[in-house]
GROMACS .gro file of C-alpha atoms in nm:
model
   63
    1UNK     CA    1  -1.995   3.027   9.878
    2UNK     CA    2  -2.086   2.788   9.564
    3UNK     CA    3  -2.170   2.814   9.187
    4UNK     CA    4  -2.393   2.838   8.986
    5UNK     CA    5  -2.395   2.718   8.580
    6UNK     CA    6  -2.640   2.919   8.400
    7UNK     CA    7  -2.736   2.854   7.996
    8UNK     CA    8  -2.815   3.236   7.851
    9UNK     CA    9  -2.989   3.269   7.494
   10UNK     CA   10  -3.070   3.532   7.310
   11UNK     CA   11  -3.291   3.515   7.004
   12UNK     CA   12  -3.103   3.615   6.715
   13UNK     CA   13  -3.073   3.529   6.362
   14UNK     CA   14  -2.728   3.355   6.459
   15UNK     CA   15  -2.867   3.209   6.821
   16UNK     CA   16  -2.663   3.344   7.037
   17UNK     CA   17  -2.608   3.058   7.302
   18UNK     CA   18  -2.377   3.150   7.643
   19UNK     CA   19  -2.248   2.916   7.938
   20UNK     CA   20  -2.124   3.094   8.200
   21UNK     CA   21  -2.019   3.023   8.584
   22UNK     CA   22  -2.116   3.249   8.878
   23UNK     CA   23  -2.082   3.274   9.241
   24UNK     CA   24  -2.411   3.248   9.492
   25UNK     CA   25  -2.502   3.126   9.841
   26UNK     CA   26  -2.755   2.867   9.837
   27UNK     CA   27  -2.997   3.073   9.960
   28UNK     CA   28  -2.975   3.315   9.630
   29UNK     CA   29  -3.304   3.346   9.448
   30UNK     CA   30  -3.292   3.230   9.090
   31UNK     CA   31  -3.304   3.608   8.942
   32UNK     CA   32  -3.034   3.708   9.142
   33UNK     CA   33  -2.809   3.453   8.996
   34UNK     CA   34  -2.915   3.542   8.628
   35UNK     CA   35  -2.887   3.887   8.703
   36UNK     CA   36  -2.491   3.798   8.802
   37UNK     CA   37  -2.452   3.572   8.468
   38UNK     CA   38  -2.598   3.873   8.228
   39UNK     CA   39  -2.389   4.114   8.394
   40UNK     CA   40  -2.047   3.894   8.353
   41UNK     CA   41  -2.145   3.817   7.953
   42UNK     CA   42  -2.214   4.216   7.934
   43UNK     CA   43  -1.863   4.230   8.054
   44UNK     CA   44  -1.694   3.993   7.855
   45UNK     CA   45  -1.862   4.119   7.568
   46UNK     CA   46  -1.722   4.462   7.631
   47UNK     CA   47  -2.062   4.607   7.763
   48UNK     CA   48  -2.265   4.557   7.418
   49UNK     CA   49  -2.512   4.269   7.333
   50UNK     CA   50  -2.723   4.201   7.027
   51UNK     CA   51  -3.052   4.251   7.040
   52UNK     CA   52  -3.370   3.940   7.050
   53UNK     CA   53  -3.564   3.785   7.305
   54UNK     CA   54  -3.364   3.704   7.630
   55UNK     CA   55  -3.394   3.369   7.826
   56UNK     CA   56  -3.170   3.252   8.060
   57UNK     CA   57  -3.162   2.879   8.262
   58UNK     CA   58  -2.985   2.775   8.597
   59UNK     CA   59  -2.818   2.435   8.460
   60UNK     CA   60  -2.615   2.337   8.788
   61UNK     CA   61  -2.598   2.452   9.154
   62UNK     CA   62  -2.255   2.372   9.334
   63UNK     CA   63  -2.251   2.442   9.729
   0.00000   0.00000   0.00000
């Protein structure tokens, strides 16, 4: 199983920029992997995030 580095914004006043690292297979679509990274900021977050327009960015794949 590798990695993958995905770059999460959301569009607030402030910018709110995230970097996180999640596991995947290398056949993983791309939503599935930013699926995993939203659901592991919602958790370090403590389950809330502010509100804006979402994007999110695969930066890196590591097999």
């Amino acid at each position: 199983m590798g990695k993958a580095i995905v770059k999460l914004n959301i569009a607030t006043y402030a910018g709110e920029e995230y970097v996180v690292e999640v596991p995947c297979d290398k056949d993983d679509v791309d939503d599935i992997i930013i699926a995993r990274a939203w659901k592991k900021v919602k958790e370090e977050e403590r389950g809330s995030l502010p509100y804006g327009h979402r994007s999110a960015e695969i930066i890196k794949r590591i097999d």
